Coordinates of C-alpha atoms in Angstrom, one line a residue:
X1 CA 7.4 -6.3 19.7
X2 CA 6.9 -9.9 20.5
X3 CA 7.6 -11.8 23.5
X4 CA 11.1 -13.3 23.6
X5 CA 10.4 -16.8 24.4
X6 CA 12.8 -17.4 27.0
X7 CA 12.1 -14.3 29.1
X8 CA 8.4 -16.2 28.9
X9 CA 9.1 -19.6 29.7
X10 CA 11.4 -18.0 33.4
X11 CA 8.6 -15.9 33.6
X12 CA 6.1 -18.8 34.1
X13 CA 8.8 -20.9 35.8
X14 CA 8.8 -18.5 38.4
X15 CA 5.0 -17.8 38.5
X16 CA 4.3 -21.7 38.9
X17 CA 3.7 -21.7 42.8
X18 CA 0.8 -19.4 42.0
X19 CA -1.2 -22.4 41.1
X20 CA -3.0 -22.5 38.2
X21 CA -2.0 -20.6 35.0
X22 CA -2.6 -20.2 31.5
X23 CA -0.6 -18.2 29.2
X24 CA -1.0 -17.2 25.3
X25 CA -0.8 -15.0 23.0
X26 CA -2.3 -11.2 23.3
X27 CA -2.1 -7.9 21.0
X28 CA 2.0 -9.3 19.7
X29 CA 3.2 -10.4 23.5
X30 CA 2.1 -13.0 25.7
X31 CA -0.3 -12.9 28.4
X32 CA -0.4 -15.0 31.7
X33 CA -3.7 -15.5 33.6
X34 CA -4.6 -16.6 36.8
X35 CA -8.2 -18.5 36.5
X36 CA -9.0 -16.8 33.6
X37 CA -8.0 -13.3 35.0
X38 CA -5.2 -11.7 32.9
X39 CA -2.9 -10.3 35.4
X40 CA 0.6 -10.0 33.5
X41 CA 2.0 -9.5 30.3
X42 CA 4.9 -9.6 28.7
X43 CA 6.3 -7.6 25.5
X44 CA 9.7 -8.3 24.7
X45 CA 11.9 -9.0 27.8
X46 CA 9.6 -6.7 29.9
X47 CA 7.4 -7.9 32.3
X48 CA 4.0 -5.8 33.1
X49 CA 1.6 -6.9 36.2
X50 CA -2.1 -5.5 36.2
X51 CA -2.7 -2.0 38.7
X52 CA -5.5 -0.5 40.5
X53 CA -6.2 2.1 42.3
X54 CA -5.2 0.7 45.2
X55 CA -1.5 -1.2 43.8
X56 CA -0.5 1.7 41.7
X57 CA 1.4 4.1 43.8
X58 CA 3.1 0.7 44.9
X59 CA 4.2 0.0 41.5
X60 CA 5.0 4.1 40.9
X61 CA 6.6 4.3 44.0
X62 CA 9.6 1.7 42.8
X63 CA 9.9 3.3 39.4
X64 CA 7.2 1.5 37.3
X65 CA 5.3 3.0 34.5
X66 CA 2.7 2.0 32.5
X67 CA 2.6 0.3 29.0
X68 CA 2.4 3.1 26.1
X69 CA 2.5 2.3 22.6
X70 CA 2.2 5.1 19.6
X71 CA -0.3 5.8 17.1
X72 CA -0.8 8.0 14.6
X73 CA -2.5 10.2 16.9
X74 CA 0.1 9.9 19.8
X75 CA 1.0 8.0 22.6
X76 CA -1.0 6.1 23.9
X77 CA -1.2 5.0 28.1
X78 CA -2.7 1.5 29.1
X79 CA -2.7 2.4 33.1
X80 CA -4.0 -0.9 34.0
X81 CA -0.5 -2.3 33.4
X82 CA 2.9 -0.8 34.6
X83 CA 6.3 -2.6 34.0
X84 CA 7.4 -5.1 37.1
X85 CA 10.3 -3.4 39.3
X86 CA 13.7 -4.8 38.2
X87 CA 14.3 -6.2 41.9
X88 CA 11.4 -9.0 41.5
X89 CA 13.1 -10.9 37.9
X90 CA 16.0 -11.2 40.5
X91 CA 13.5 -12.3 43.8
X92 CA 11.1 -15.3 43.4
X93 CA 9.3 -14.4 46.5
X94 CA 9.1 -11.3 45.8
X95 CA 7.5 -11.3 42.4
X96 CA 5.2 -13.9 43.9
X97 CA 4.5 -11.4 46.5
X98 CA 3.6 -8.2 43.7
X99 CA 2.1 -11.1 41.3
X100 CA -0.9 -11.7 44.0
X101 CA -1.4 -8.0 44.2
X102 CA -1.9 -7.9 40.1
X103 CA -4.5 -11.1 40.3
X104 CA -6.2 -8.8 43.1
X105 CA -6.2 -6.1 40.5
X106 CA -7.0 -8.0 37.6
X107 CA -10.3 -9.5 39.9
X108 CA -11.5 -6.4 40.6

């Protein structure tokens, strides 16, 4: 599913006190990067931030879950990204807040 456009450009709009940002297309979404460090993603109108060890039972904790896709074969589990809780598309300060932990994630 590709990136709806809009959810994108409040995405970034709300990202933009992070500093430098670049943003483009990745695997049918849209990828935002902090210094060259992919930490988010976003397919559709759902926004996923980049986990660790360390972040994960953060993000699982609030009801996240990571980004699967289907094959052939199955289901497939990319654990490195989980879905951003609903509460931060409605709290700037917030998401700024869980977006610095995914550029700490997405540095390490």
């Amino acid at each position: 599913m590709a990136a709806n456009a809009e959810f994108v450009s409040y995405i970034k709009e709300q990202l933009a006190p992070l500093g430098f940002l670049s943003s483009g297309r990745f695997f049918g979404g849209h990828a935002i990067s902090y210094h060259g460090q992919q930490f988010a993603w976003v397919i559709g109108s759902t926004l996923y931030l980049r986990v660790n060890d360390s972040s994960r039972p953060q993000f699982e904790a609030a009801g996240s879950h990571p980004f699967t896709y289907t094959t052939k074969k199955g289901e497939i589990t990319v654990r490195k990204f989980y879905t951003a809780p609903e509460f931060l598309l409605d709290d700037p300060e917030q998401l700024l807040s869980w977006s610095r932990l995914a550029i700490e994630a997405a540095a390490s």
